[in-house]
XYZ file of C-alpha atoms in Angstrom:
450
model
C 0.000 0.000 0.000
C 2.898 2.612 -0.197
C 1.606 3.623 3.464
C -1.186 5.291 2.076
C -4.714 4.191 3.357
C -8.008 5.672 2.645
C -10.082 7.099 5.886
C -13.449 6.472 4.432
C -14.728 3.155 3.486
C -17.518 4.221 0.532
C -17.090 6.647 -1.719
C -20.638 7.260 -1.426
C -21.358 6.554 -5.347
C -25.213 6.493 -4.573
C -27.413 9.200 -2.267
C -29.537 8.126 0.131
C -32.783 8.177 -2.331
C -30.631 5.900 -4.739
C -30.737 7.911 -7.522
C -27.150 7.384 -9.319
C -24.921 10.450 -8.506
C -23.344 9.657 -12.120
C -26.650 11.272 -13.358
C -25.312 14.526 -11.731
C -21.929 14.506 -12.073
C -20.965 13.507 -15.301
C -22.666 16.684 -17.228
C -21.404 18.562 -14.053
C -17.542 17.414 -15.112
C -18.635 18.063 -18.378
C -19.593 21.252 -18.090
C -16.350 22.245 -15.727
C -14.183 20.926 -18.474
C -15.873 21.813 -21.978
C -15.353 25.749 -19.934
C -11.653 24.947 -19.375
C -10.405 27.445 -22.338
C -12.576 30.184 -21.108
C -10.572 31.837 -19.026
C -12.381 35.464 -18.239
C -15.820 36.002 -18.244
C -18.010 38.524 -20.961
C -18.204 41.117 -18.706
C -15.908 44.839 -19.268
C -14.355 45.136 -15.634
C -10.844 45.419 -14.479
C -10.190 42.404 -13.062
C -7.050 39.938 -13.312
C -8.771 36.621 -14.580
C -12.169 35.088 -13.234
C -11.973 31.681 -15.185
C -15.659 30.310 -16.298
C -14.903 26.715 -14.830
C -14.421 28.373 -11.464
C -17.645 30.186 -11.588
C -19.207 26.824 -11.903
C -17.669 25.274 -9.796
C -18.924 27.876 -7.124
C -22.031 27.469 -8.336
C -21.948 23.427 -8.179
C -20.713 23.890 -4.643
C -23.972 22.774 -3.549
C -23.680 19.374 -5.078
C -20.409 18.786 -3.080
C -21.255 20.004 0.281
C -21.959 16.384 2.668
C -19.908 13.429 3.114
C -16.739 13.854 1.392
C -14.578 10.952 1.240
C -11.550 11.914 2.242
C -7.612 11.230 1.246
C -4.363 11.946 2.292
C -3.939 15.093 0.134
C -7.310 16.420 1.046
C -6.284 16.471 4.865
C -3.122 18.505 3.911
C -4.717 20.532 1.701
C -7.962 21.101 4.849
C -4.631 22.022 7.331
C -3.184 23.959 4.648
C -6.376 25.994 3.446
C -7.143 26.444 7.515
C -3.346 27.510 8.462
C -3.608 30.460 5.499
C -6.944 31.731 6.696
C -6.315 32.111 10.140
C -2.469 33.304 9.450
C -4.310 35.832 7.058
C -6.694 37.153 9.473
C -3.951 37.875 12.362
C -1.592 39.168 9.983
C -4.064 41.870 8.179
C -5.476 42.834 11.631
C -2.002 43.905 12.163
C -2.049 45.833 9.446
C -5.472 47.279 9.488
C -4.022 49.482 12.417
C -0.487 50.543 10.245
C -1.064 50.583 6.557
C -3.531 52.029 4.636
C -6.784 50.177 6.141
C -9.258 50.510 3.130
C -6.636 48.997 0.541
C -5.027 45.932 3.058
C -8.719 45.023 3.538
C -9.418 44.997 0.161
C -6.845 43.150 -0.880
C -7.383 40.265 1.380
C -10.769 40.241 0.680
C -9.256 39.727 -3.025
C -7.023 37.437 -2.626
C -9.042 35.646 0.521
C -12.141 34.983 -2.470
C -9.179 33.676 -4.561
C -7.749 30.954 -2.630
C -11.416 30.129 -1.781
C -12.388 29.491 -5.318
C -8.952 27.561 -5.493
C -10.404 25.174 -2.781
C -13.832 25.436 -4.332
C -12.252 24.445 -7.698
C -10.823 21.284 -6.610
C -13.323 20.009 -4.726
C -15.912 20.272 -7.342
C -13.476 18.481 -9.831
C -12.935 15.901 -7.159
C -16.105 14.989 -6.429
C -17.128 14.888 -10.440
C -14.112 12.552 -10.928
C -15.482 10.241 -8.536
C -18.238 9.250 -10.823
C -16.888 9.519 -14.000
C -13.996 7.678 -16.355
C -10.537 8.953 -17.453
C -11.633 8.288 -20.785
C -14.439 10.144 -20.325
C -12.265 12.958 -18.705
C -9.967 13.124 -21.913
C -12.710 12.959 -24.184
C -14.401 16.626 -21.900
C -10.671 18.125 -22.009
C -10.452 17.584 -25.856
C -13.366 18.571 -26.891
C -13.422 21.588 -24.992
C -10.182 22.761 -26.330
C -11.444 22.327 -30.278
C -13.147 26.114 -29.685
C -10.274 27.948 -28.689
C -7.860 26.445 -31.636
C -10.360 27.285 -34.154
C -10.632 30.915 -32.897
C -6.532 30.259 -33.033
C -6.734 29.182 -36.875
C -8.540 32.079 -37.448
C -6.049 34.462 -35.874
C -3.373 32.730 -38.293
C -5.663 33.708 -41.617
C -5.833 37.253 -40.110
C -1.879 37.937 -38.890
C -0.152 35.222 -41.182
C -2.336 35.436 -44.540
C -3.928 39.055 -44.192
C -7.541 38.019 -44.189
C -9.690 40.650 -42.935
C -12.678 38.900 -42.539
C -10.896 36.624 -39.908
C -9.674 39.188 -38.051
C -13.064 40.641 -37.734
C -14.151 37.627 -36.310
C -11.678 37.008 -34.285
C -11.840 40.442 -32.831
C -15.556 40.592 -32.159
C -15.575 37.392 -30.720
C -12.504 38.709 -28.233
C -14.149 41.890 -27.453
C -16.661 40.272 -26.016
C -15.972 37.073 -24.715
C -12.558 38.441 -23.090
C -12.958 42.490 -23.482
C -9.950 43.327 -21.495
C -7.506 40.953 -22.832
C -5.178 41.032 -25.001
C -5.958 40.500 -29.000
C -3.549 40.758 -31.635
C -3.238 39.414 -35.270
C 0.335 38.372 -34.976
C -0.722 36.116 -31.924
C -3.161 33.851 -30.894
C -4.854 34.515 -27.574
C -7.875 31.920 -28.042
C -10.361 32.704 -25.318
C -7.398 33.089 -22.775
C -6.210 36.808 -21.004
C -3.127 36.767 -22.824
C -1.357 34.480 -25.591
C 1.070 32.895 -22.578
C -2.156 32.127 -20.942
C -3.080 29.873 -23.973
C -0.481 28.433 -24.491
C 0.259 27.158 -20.911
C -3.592 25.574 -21.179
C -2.740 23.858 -23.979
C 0.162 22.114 -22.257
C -1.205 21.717 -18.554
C -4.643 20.343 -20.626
C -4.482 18.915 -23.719
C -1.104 17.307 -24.047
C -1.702 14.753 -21.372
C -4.737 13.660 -23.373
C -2.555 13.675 -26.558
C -0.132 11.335 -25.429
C -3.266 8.773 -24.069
C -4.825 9.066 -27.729
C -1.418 8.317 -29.442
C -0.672 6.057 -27.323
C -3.939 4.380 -27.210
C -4.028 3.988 -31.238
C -7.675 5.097 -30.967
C -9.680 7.452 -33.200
C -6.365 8.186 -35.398
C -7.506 10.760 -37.741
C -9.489 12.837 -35.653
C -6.033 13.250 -33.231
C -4.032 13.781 -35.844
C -7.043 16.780 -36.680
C -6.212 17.626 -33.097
C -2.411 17.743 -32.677
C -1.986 19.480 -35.975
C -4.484 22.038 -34.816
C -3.277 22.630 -31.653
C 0.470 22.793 -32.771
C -0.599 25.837 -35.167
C -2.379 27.347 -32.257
C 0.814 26.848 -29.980
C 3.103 28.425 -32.654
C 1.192 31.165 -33.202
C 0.772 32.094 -29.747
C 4.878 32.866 -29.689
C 4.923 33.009 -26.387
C 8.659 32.447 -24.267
C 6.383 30.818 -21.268
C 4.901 28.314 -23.804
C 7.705 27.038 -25.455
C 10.346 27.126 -21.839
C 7.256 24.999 -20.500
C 6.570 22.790 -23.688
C 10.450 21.763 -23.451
C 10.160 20.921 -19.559
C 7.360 18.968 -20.055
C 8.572 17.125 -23.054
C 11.927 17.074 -21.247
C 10.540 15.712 -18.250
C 8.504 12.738 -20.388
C 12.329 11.265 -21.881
C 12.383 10.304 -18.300
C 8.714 9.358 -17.009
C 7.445 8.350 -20.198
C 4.876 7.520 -21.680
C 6.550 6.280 -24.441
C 9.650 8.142 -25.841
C 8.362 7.798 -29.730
C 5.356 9.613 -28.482
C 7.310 12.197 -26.721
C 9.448 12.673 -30.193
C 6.821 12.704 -32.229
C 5.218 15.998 -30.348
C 8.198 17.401 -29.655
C 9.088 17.549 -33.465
C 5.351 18.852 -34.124
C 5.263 21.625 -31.336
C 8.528 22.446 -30.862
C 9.417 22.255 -34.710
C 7.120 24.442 -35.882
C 7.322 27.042 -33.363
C 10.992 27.495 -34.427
C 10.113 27.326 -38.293
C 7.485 30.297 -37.625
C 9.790 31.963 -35.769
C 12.113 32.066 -38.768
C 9.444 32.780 -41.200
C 8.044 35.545 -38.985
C 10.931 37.257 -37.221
C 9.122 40.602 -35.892
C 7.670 38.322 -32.782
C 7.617 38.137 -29.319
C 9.962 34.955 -29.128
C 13.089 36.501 -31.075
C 12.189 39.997 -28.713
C 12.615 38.577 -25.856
C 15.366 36.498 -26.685
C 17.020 39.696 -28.326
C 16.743 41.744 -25.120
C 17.934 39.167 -22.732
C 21.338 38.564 -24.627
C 21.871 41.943 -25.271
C 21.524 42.578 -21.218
C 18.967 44.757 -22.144
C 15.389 45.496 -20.225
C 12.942 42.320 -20.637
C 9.915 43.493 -17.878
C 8.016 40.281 -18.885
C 10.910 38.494 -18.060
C 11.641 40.476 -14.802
C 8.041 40.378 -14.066
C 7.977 36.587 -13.919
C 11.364 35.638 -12.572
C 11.655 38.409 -9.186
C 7.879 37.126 -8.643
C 9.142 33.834 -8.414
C 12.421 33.983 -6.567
C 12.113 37.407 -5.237
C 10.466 36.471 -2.294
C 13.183 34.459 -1.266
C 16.047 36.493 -2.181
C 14.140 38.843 0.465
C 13.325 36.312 2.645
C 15.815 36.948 5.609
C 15.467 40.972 4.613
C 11.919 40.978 5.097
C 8.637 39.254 6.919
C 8.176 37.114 3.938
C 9.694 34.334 5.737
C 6.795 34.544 8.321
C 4.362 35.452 5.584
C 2.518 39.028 5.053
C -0.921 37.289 4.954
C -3.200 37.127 1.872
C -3.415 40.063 0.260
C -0.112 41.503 1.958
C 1.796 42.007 -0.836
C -0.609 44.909 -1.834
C 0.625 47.272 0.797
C 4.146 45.571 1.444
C 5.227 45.116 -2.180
C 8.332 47.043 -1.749
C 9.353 44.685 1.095
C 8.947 41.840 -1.067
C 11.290 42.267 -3.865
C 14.591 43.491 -4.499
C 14.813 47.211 -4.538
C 16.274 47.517 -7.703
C 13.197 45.648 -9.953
C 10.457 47.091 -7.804
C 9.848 50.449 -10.179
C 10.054 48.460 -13.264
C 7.772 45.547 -12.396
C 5.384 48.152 -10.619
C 4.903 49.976 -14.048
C 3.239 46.887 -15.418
C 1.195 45.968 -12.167
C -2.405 47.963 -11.301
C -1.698 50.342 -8.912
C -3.868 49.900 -6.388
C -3.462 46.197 -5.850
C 0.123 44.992 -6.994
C 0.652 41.327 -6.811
C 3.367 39.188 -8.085
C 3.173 37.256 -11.363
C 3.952 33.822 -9.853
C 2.045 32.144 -7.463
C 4.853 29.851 -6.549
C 6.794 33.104 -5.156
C 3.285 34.175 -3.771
C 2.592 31.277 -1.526
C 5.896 31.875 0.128
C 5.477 35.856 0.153
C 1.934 35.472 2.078
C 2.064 32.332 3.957
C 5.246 32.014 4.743
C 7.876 29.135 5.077
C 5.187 27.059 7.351
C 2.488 28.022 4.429
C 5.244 27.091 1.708
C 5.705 23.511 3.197
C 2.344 22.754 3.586
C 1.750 23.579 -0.373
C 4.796 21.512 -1.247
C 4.025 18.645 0.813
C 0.501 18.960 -0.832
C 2.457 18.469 -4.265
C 4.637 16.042 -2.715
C 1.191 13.121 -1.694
C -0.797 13.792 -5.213
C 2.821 12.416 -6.899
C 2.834 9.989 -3.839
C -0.765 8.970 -4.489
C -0.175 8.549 -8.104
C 2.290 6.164 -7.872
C 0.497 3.913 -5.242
C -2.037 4.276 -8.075
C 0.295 3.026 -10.835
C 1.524 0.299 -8.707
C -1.805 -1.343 -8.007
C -3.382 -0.844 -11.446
C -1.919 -3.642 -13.132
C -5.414 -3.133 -16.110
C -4.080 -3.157 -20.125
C -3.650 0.822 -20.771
C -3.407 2.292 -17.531
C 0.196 2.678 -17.109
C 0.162 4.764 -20.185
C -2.635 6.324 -19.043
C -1.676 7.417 -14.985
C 2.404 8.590 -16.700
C 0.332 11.284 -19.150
C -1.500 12.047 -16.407
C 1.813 12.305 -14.329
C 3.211 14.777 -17.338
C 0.292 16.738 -16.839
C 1.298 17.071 -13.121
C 4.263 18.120 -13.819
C 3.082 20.512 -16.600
C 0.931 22.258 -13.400
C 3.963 22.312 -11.328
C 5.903 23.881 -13.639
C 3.450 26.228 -14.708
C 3.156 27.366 -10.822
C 6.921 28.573 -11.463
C 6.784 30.672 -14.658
C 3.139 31.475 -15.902
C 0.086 30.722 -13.049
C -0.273 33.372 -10.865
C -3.921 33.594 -9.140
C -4.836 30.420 -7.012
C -7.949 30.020 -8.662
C -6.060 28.965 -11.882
C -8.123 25.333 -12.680
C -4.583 24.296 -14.091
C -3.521 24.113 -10.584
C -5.785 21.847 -9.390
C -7.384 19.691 -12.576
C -4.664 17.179 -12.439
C -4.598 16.889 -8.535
C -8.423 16.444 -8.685
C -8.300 13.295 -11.383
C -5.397 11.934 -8.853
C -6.570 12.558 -5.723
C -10.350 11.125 -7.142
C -8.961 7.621 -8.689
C -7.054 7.708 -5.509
C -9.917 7.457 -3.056
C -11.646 5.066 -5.420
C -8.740 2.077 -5.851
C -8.217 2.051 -2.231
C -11.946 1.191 -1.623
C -11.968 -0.684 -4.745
C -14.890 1.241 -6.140
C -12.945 2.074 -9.398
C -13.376 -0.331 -12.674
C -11.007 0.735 -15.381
């Protein structure tokens, strides 16, 4: 058993009335993941991102709220959720009576709503997942996806191939589905904030389910429709984040698998082409960054991202961070935070009533602390710990191919946490811990049929 037990013997497939909870949570999981690529809502306010699939799952709260069999992770995450909320609350009383009341309050309530829907977010996906298939999973991830690459294709006949009619699709679609992000013919955006944003879904989402198709020899064509689309959509996106998370990810499956042919083949597609359009189209945000990096010049994307992520800790002995400012801290102790000579820069880019940081791996440890920090990690640390007591008692044709794209899409999220999620209400931070942690609970009470 790896020393991991379940704590509850039933999963609790079937209410009390016996009508089959499948019946509600399969379009419930459907609807969560066919919303995955939505990632701000239709309305014109200036807020960071409010994903669809976490609105829903706040609204399917409801459904989850009873007997929740519980796991492992779910008890770290509980202690974790209830350390940060009480840590929060002591640390912005302290502040209410310092620094500027009206905006610390604010910005926990913020942040406070964000972590929340975090919570909110996994639970809902873990509870769906209990009553649902992988397969069925994939199939919800894919199909949701097919939207936001043919949006993509049709940001590719506007930038690459000057159609007009394209880009006036493209940009009424934008303007209202996502009115304060960012569009642009010479990158695709999809229905994300911003082209990184896109890009990152694609690989925290859909290349998990990519390998399990390949791999699985099933319904060639239409993945072959699939990959080719989504590799246009990736290249055209031309973000850094993308490809530096693309190449981890694809990096990272020489060594876990699923199968290394697999692995080449996409890396060839994705990576490939980006580099060809790159060439073909050198006035883009790749070559940019690249350019300004080598020449030691100014990069504030690149600052942006990497002091939000290590900043914190470069501070850490320098500042409270160590102890943790609380949620919504960094607002009012930004300057504290990071090192003095970044702050102006990065602040230009940041709203400036509520600065945050970029990264929510350099926010955990900015807000909650080390103790905060650990409890995160070791959260991280049982979902790859419950996976592989997973892999080693599913012995079924197919699943070890299965639970190691599933593991690449694990590590996609992790990485993700350290160069492109920021908010803790991302559903890219939590999707894959959800299918884990769910299967988990199920093959230790042997509830779970392949």
């Amino acid at each position: 058993m790896d020393g991991l037990t379940a704590t509850d013997s039933s999963p609790g497939l079937m209410p009390s009335n016996g009508f089959p909870k499948k019946a509600v949570f399969l379009p419930i999981a459907a609807i969560l993941l066919l919303s995955l690529q939505f990632q701000t809502l239709p309305i014109r306010i200036q807020i960071q991102s409010l994903p669809l699939t976490t609105v829903f799952a706040l609204l399917f709260l409801p459904f989850v709220i009873g007997r929740i069999p519980r796991s492992p992770l779910l008890s770290i995450l509980a202690i974790f959720f209830g350390f940060v909320f009480l840590h929060s609350l002591i640390f912005l009383l302290v502040d209410l009576f310092s620094n500027q009341p009206d905006t610390r309050f604010i910005a926990w309530a913020r942040q406070s709503f964000a972590l929340f829907a975090g919570i909110v977010t996994f639970l809902v996906f873990r509870t769906a997942f209990l009553h649902v298939s992988l397969q069925q999973i994939f199939k919800f991830i894919a199909w949701g996806t097919v939207p936001a690459l043919l949006l993509s294709v049709l940001n590719i006949l506007w930038g690459a191939f000057g159609q007009g009619w394209a880009g006036g699709i493209v940009a009424g679609i934008r303007d209202f589905m996502s009115p304060e992000g960012y569009t642009s013919p010479l990158r695709a955006t999809g229905f994300a904030t911003e082209p990184a944003a896109l890009a990152t879904s694609l690989v925290v989402t859909l290349l998990p389910v990519l390998f399990v198709y390949f791999g699985q020899k099933r319904n060639r064509f239409w993945t072959i429709v699939l990959l080719i689309l989504a590799t246009a959509s990736f290249m055209w996106t031309f973000s850094t984040v993308g490809l530096l998370l693309m190449l981890g990810v694809l990096g990272a499956g020489l060594f876990f698998g699923p199968k290394k042919k697999i692995i080449l083949l996409v890396f060839t597609l994705f990576v490939g082409a980006t580099l060809m359009v790159t060439v073909l189209f050198p006035s883009n945000q790749i070559l940019r960054h690249a350019g300004t990096i080598a020449a030691g010049r100014a990069n504030v994307s690149f600052t942006d991202r990497f002091y939000s992520a290590v900043g914190p800790f470069m501070e850490g002995l320098s500042s409270y961070s160590i102890v943790g400012y609380g949620l919504g801290g960094i607002s009012t102790h930004f300057r504290e935070v990071l090192p003095t000579q970044f702050q102006a820069e990065i602040l230009a880019t940041k709203w400036k009533e509520f600065p945050n940081l970029a990264i929510l791996f350099g926010r955990v440890f900015a807000e909650t602390g080390a103790i905060g920090f650990v409890l995160f990690l070791t959260a991280i640390y049982m979902t790859f710990r419950q996976l592989k007591f997973i892999m080693r008692n599913d012995t079924v044709a197919g699943s070890a191919l299965t639970y190691s794209s599933i593991r690449l899409g694990l590590i996609a999220s992790c990485l993700a946490l350290l160069i492109s999620v920021g908010p803790y209400h991302t559903p890219y931070v939590w999707i894959w811990m959800a299918v884990i942690d769910a299967k988990y609970v199920l093959s230790t009470q042997k509830a779970y049929q392949w």
